[in-house]
Amino acid sequence: MNSHILFLVKGLGVEKLVEDLRKVMADPDVKSIVGSRMRSFEGLRSRASEEIFKELVFCILAANFSASRSLMIVEELGDKLLRLGVSDLAEELRRLGHRYPEVRARYIVEAREKLREIVDAVHRIEDEFRLREWLVENVKGFGLKEASHFLRNIGFKNLAIIDLHILRVLRRYGLIEEFRSLTRRRYLEVEKLLRGVAERLGISVAELDLYLWYMDSGRILK
């Protein structure tokens, strides 16, 4: 057993979590929103590369920052994301209240310069775990969480987005211990746990993420 993470697969923690998730899934309003989000994700991969890029920008901005505010920034800037240079983009991010305007502007412009290569990889690499590794290696600002978030938002379904909301729920049910940093090894172990929970519920890991987000925050974003 890992000293940092407790997997109580046979314990009351998982059973209680599955039971409570089934109750959430039985709510027709929540189920409808999850279904709507999943359909929107599935359709994005076939859209123009500029739309895929905006989703990538959202995930770059959301790293260690508010997802809702990142979404607002993407919507506010729109096509400016496709043409502004680093300094002008940093100024816009600063104006809109992003915590890391200079660094994120640089990451966004670098990703934009590699957009054709990124879109090609999305359509060429069929295995989503390999594709995630490619993104982590080739997109500045992407770790496992950000790459998983991006891929989920363009229709991939088997990768876990392990953020503070998800970790909070898992700690609440006694499935993991508190730890200071989410290392690669810990990320993959927690992802394995979540995959097991999703299998118990008969849903994808992507859907599970939305339900867990709702359990923690009372809303479903993206």
PDB file of N, CA and C in Angstrom, residues 21-82:
ATOM      1  N   LEU A  21     -23.085   8.832  -5.262  1.00  0.00           N
ATOM      2  CA  LEU A  21     -23.036   9.206  -6.677  1.00  0.00           C
ATOM      3  C   LEU A  21     -24.279   8.702  -7.416  1.00  0.00           C
ATOM      4  N   ARG A  22     -24.744   7.535  -7.063  1.00  0.00           N
ATOM      5  CA  ARG A  22     -25.965   7.021  -7.704  1.00  0.00           C
ATOM      6  C   ARG A  22     -27.154   7.937  -7.422  1.00  0.00           C
ATOM      7  N   LYS A  23     -27.193   8.494  -6.229  1.00  0.00           N
ATOM      8  CA  LYS A  23     -28.279   9.427  -5.891  1.00  0.00           C
ATOM      9  C   LYS A  23     -28.169  10.689  -6.744  1.00  0.00           C
ATOM     10  N   VAL A  24     -26.939  11.194  -6.898  1.00  0.00           N
ATOM     11  CA  VAL A  24     -26.747  12.378  -7.732  1.00  0.00           C
ATOM     12  C   VAL A  24     -27.123  12.082  -9.178  1.00  0.00           C
ATOM     13  N   MET A  25     -26.720  10.919  -9.671  1.00  0.00           N
ATOM     14  CA  MET A  25     -27.015  10.532 -11.049  1.00  0.00           C
ATOM     15  C   MET A  25     -28.509  10.335 -11.286  1.00  0.00           C
ATOM     16  N   ALA A  26     -29.248  10.066 -10.229  1.00  0.00           N
ATOM     17  CA  ALA A  26     -30.695   9.869 -10.359  1.00  0.00           C
ATOM     18  C   ALA A  26     -31.453  11.184 -10.475  1.00  0.00           C
ATOM     19  N   ASP A  27     -30.791  12.287 -10.184  1.00  0.00           N
ATOM     20  CA  ASP A  27     -31.428  13.599 -10.304  1.00  0.00           C
ATOM     21  C   ASP A  27     -31.546  13.940 -11.786  1.00  0.00           C
ATOM     22  N   PRO A  28     -32.766  14.067 -12.316  1.00  0.00           N
ATOM     23  CA  PRO A  28     -32.919  14.282 -13.765  1.00  0.00           C
ATOM     24  C   PRO A  28     -32.287  15.574 -14.255  1.00  0.00           C
ATOM     25  N   ASP A  29     -32.292  16.614 -13.430  1.00  0.00           N
ATOM     26  CA  ASP A  29     -31.700  17.887 -13.849  1.00  0.00           C
ATOM     27  C   ASP A  29     -30.189  17.777 -13.987  1.00  0.00           C
ATOM     28  N   VAL A  30     -29.549  17.153 -12.991  1.00  0.00           N
ATOM     29  CA  VAL A  30     -28.093  16.980 -13.039  1.00  0.00           C
ATOM     30  C   VAL A  30     -27.707  16.063 -14.195  1.00  0.00           C
ATOM     31  N   LYS A  31     -28.451  14.973 -14.351  1.00  0.00           N
ATOM     32  CA  LYS A  31     -28.169  14.026 -15.432  1.00  0.00           C
ATOM     33  C   LYS A  31     -28.296  14.704 -16.794  1.00  0.00           C
ATOM     34  N   SER A  32     -29.276  15.577 -16.936  1.00  0.00           N
ATOM     35  CA  SER A  32     -29.478  16.285 -18.197  1.00  0.00           C
ATOM     36  C   SER A  32     -28.307  17.211 -18.504  1.00  0.00           C
ATOM     37  N   ILE A  33     -27.817  17.918 -17.475  1.00  0.00           N
ATOM     38  CA  ILE A  33     -26.688  18.828 -17.677  1.00  0.00           C
ATOM     39  C   ILE A  33     -25.440  18.049 -18.052  1.00  0.00           C
ATOM     40  N   VAL A  34     -25.185  16.930 -17.350  1.00  0.00           N
ATOM     41  CA  VAL A  34     -24.020  16.101 -17.672  1.00  0.00           C
ATOM     42  C   VAL A  34     -24.112  15.597 -19.101  1.00  0.00           C
ATOM     43  N   GLY A  35     -25.288  15.128 -19.494  1.00  0.00           N
ATOM     44  CA  GLY A  35     -25.470  14.642 -20.861  1.00  0.00           C
ATOM     45  C   GLY A  35     -25.226  15.730 -21.887  1.00  0.00           C
ATOM     46  N   SER A  36     -25.698  16.937 -21.594  1.00  0.00           N
ATOM     47  CA  SER A  36     -25.503  18.062 -22.499  1.00  0.00           C
ATOM     48  C   SER A  36     -24.025  18.415 -22.624  1.00  0.00           C
ATOM     49  N   ARG A  37     -23.313  18.437 -21.482  1.00  0.00           N
ATOM     50  CA  ARG A  37     -21.879  18.738 -21.510  1.00  0.00           C
ATOM     51  C   ARG A  37     -21.125  17.690 -22.331  1.00  0.00           C
ATOM     52  N   MET A  38     -21.450  16.431 -22.122  1.00  0.00           N
ATOM     53  CA  MET A  38     -20.749  15.366 -22.832  1.00  0.00           C
ATOM     54  C   MET A  38     -20.977  15.471 -24.333  1.00  0.00           C
ATOM     55  N   ARG A  39     -22.182  15.802 -24.744  1.00  0.00           N
ATOM     56  CA  ARG A  39     -22.462  15.944 -26.179  1.00  0.00           C
ATOM     57  C   ARG A  39     -21.685  17.113 -26.773  1.00  0.00           C
ATOM     58  N   SER A  40     -21.578  18.195 -26.000  1.00  0.00           N
ATOM     59  CA  SER A  40     -20.818  19.346 -26.503  1.00  0.00           C
ATOM     60  C   SER A  40     -19.336  19.014 -26.626  1.00  0.00           C
ATOM     61  N   PHE A  41     -18.812  18.221 -25.684  1.00  0.00           N
ATOM     62  CA  PHE A  41     -17.409  17.808 -25.756  1.00  0.00           C
ATOM     63  C   PHE A  41     -17.161  16.948 -26.999  1.00  0.00           C
ATOM     64  N   GLU A  42     -18.066  16.007 -27.232  1.00  0.00           N
ATOM     65  CA  GLU A  42     -17.886  15.056 -28.331  1.00  0.00           C
ATOM     66  C   GLU A  42     -17.877  15.752 -29.688  1.00  0.00           C
ATOM     67  N   GLY A  43     -18.605  16.866 -29.793  1.00  0.00           N
ATOM     68  CA  GLY A  43     -18.674  17.539 -31.078  1.00  0.00           C
ATOM     69  C   GLY A  43     -17.504  18.454 -31.376  1.00  0.00           C
ATOM     70  N   LEU A  44     -16.728  18.805 -30.355  1.00  0.00           N
ATOM     71  CA  LEU A  44     -15.697  19.823 -30.549  1.00  0.00           C
ATOM     72  C   LEU A  44     -14.510  19.329 -31.360  1.00  0.00           C
ATOM     73  N   ARG A  45     -14.176  18.061 -31.237  1.00  0.00           N
ATOM     74  CA  ARG A  45     -12.967  17.557 -31.894  1.00  0.00           C
ATOM     75  C   ARG A  45     -13.039  17.698 -33.419  1.00  0.00           C
ATOM     76  N   SER A  46     -14.244  17.652 -33.965  1.00  0.00           N
ATOM     77  CA  SER A  46     -14.397  17.731 -35.419  1.00  0.00           C
ATOM     78  C   SER A  46     -14.553  19.169 -35.915  1.00  0.00           C
ATOM     79  N   ARG A  47     -14.529  20.138 -35.022  1.00  0.00           N
ATOM     80  CA  ARG A  47     -14.695  21.535 -35.412  1.00  0.00           C
ATOM     81  C   ARG A  47     -13.356  22.141 -35.840  1.00  0.00           C
ATOM     82  N   ALA A  48     -13.389  23.399 -36.234  1.00  0.00           N
ATOM     83  CA  ALA A  48     -12.193  24.070 -36.751  1.00  0.00           C
ATOM     84  C   ALA A  48     -11.078  24.085 -35.712  1.00  0.00           C
ATOM     85  N   SER A  49      -9.849  24.121 -36.203  1.00  0.00           N
ATOM     86  CA  SER A  49      -8.692  24.095 -35.300  1.00  0.00           C
ATOM     87  C   SER A  49      -8.689  25.301 -34.368  1.00  0.00           C
ATOM     88  N   GLU A  50      -9.258  26.417 -34.805  1.00  0.00           N
ATOM     89  CA  GLU A  50      -9.318  27.600 -33.947  1.00  0.00           C
ATOM     90  C   GLU A  50     -10.171  27.356 -32.710  1.00  0.00           C
ATOM     91  N   GLU A  51     -11.248  26.593 -32.859  1.00  0.00           N
ATOM     92  CA  GLU A  51     -12.104  26.271 -31.720  1.00  0.00           C
ATOM     93  C   GLU A  51     -11.398  25.314 -30.760  1.00  0.00           C
ATOM     94  N   ILE A  52     -10.672  24.362 -31.323  1.00  0.00           N
ATOM     95  CA  ILE A  52      -9.878  23.454 -30.491  1.00  0.00           C
ATOM     96  C   ILE A  52      -8.825  24.247 -29.734  1.00  0.00           C
ATOM     97  N   PHE A  53      -8.227  25.229 -30.403  1.00  0.00           N
ATOM     98  CA  PHE A  53      -7.203  26.056 -29.762  1.00  0.00           C
ATOM     99  C   PHE A  53      -7.779  26.831 -28.583  1.00  0.00           C
ATOM    100  N   LYS A  54      -8.969  27.367 -28.716  1.00  0.00           N
ATOM    101  CA  LYS A  54      -9.584  28.111 -27.616  1.00  0.00           C
ATOM    102  C   LYS A  54      -9.833  27.200 -26.420  1.00  0.00           C
ATOM    103  N   GLU A  55     -10.143  25.946 -26.672  1.00  0.00           N
ATOM    104  CA  GLU A  55     -10.316  24.997 -25.572  1.00  0.00           C
ATOM    105  C   GLU A  55      -8.983  24.738 -24.895  1.00  0.00           C
ATOM    106  N   LEU A  56      -7.937  24.654 -25.698  1.00  0.00           N
ATOM    107  CA  LEU A  56      -6.596  24.469 -25.153  1.00  0.00           C
ATOM    108  C   LEU A  56      -6.200  25.682 -24.309  1.00  0.00           C
ATOM    109  N   VAL A  57      -6.518  26.877 -24.792  1.00  0.00           N
ATOM    110  CA  VAL A  57      -6.218  28.100 -24.047  1.00  0.00           C
ATOM    111  C   VAL A  57      -6.948  28.100 -22.708  1.00  0.00           C
ATOM    112  N   PHE A  58      -8.215  27.704 -22.707  1.00  0.00           N
ATOM    113  CA  PHE A  58      -8.967  27.623 -21.459  1.00  0.00           C
ATOM    114  C   PHE A  58      -8.241  26.743 -20.446  1.00  0.00           C
ATOM    115  N   CYS A  59      -7.728  25.605 -20.889  1.00  0.00           N
ATOM    116  CA  CYS A  59      -7.060  24.677 -19.974  1.00  0.00           C
ATOM    117  C   CYS A  59      -5.720  25.228 -19.499  1.00  0.00           C
ATOM    118  N   ILE A  60      -5.012  25.984 -20.346  1.00  0.00           N
ATOM    119  CA  ILE A  60      -3.785  26.644 -19.916  1.00  0.00           C
ATOM    120  C   ILE A  60      -4.096  27.683 -18.848  1.00  0.00           C
ATOM    121  N   LEU A  61      -5.142  28.453 -19.071  1.00  0.00           N
ATOM    122  CA  LEU A  61      -5.498  29.515 -18.126  1.00  0.00           C
ATOM    123  C   LEU A  61      -6.016  28.953 -16.805  1.00  0.00           C
ATOM    124  N   ALA A  62      -6.718  27.825 -16.855  1.00  0.00           N
ATOM    125  CA  ALA A  62      -7.361  27.282 -15.659  1.00  0.00           C
ATOM    126  C   ALA A  62      -6.381  26.620 -14.699  1.00  0.00           C
ATOM    127  N   ALA A  63      -5.147  26.374 -15.135  1.00  0.00           N
ATOM    128  CA  ALA A  63      -4.160  25.738 -14.257  1.00  0.00           C
ATOM    129  C   ALA A  63      -3.855  26.651 -13.077  1.00  0.00           C
ATOM    130  N   ASN A  64      -4.113  26.188 -11.858  1.00  0.00           N
ATOM    131  CA  ASN A  64      -3.889  26.961 -10.634  1.00  0.00           C
ATOM    132  C   ASN A  64      -4.648  28.289 -10.630  1.00  0.00           C
ATOM    133  N   PHE A  65      -5.807  28.284 -11.294  1.00  0.00           N
ATOM    134  CA  PHE A  65      -6.625  29.481 -11.365  1.00  0.00           C
ATOM    135  C   PHE A  65      -8.084  29.043 -11.474  1.00  0.00           C
ATOM    136  N   SER A  66      -8.995  29.970 -11.316  1.00  0.00           N
ATOM    137  CA  SER A  66     -10.426  29.683 -11.366  1.00  0.00           C
ATOM    138  C   SER A  66     -10.865  29.253 -12.767  1.00  0.00           C
ATOM    139  N   ALA A  67     -11.557  28.107 -12.847  1.00  0.00           N
ATOM    140  CA  ALA A  67     -12.062  27.639 -14.135  1.00  0.00           C
ATOM    141  C   ALA A  67     -13.114  28.586 -14.686  1.00  0.00           C
ATOM    142  N   SER A  68     -13.996  29.080 -13.830  1.00  0.00           N
ATOM    143  CA  SER A  68     -15.065  29.969 -14.309  1.00  0.00           C
ATOM    144  C   SER A  68     -14.488  31.282 -14.827  1.00  0.00           C
ATOM    145  N   ARG A  69     -13.493  31.818 -14.150  1.00  0.00           N
ATOM    146  CA  ARG A  69     -12.870  33.061 -14.610  1.00  0.00           C
ATOM    147  C   ARG A  69     -12.048  32.829 -15.875  1.00  0.00           C
ATOM    148  N   SER A  70     -11.440  31.667 -16.001  1.00  0.00           N
ATOM    149  CA  SER A  70     -10.703  31.337 -17.219  1.00  0.00           C
ATOM    150  C   SER A  70     -11.651  31.260 -18.403  1.00  0.00           C
ATOM    151  N   LEU A  71     -12.814  30.658 -18.194  1.00  0.00           N
ATOM    152  CA  LEU A  71     -13.817  30.575 -19.256  1.00  0.00           C
ATOM    153  C   LEU A  71     -14.268  31.970 -19.664  1.00  0.00           C
ATOM    154  N   MET A  72     -14.468  32.844 -18.684  1.00  0.00           N
ATOM    155  CA  MET A  72     -14.868  34.218 -18.969  1.00  0.00           C
ATOM    156  C   MET A  72     -13.809  34.933 -19.801  1.00  0.00           C
ATOM    157  N   ILE A  73     -12.538  34.713 -19.468  1.00  0.00           N
ATOM    158  CA  ILE A  73     -11.448  35.361 -20.197  1.00  0.00           C
ATOM    159  C   ILE A  73     -11.422  34.904 -21.651  1.00  0.00           C
ATOM    160  N   VAL A  74     -11.574  33.589 -21.878  1.00  0.00           N
ATOM    161  CA  VAL A  74     -11.582  33.066 -23.244  1.00  0.00           C
ATOM    162  C   VAL A  74     -12.742  33.670 -24.032  1.00  0.00           C
ATOM    163  N   GLU A  75     -13.902  33.742 -23.424  1.00  0.00           N
ATOM    164  CA  GLU A  75     -15.060  34.312 -24.108  1.00  0.00           C
ATOM    165  C   GLU A  75     -14.872  35.801 -24.370  1.00  0.00           C
ATOM    166  N   GLU A  76     -14.266  36.504 -23.430  1.00  0.00           N
ATOM    167  CA  GLU A  76     -14.036  37.935 -23.576  1.00  0.00           C
ATOM    168  C   GLU A  76     -13.030  38.237 -24.692  1.00  0.00           C
ATOM    169  N   LEU A  77     -11.950  37.477 -24.760  1.00  0.00           N
ATOM    170  CA  LEU A  77     -10.900  37.752 -25.742  1.00  0.00           C
ATOM    171  C   LEU A  77     -11.235  37.194 -27.120  1.00  0.00           C
ATOM    172  N   GLY A  78     -11.931  36.084 -27.179  1.00  0.00           N
ATOM    173  CA  GLY A  78     -12.351  35.536 -28.464  1.00  0.00           C
ATOM    174  C   GLY A  78     -11.210  35.373 -29.446  1.00  0.00           C
ATOM    175  N   ASP A  79     -11.376  35.949 -30.646  1.00  0.00           N
ATOM    176  CA  ASP A  79     -10.382  35.777 -31.705  1.00  0.00           C
ATOM    177  C   ASP A  79      -9.082  36.539 -31.445  1.00  0.00           C
ATOM    178  N   LYS A  80      -9.067  37.404 -30.442  1.00  0.00           N
ATOM    179  CA  LYS A  80      -7.797  38.051 -30.082  1.00  0.00           C
ATOM    180  C   LYS A  80      -6.759  37.010 -29.675  1.00  0.00           C
ATOM    181  N   LEU A  81      -7.217  35.888 -29.148  1.00  0.00           N
ATOM    182  CA  LEU A  81      -6.299  34.821 -28.753  1.00  0.00           C
ATOM    183  C   LEU A  81      -5.524  34.270 -29.948  1.00  0.00           C
ATOM    184  N   LEU A  82      -6.071  34.481 -31.138  1.00  0.00           N
ATOM    185  CA  LEU A  82      -5.461  33.940 -32.345  1.00  0.00           C
ATOM    186  C   LEU A  82      -4.436  34.883 -32.959  1.00  0.00           C
TER     187      LEU A  82
END
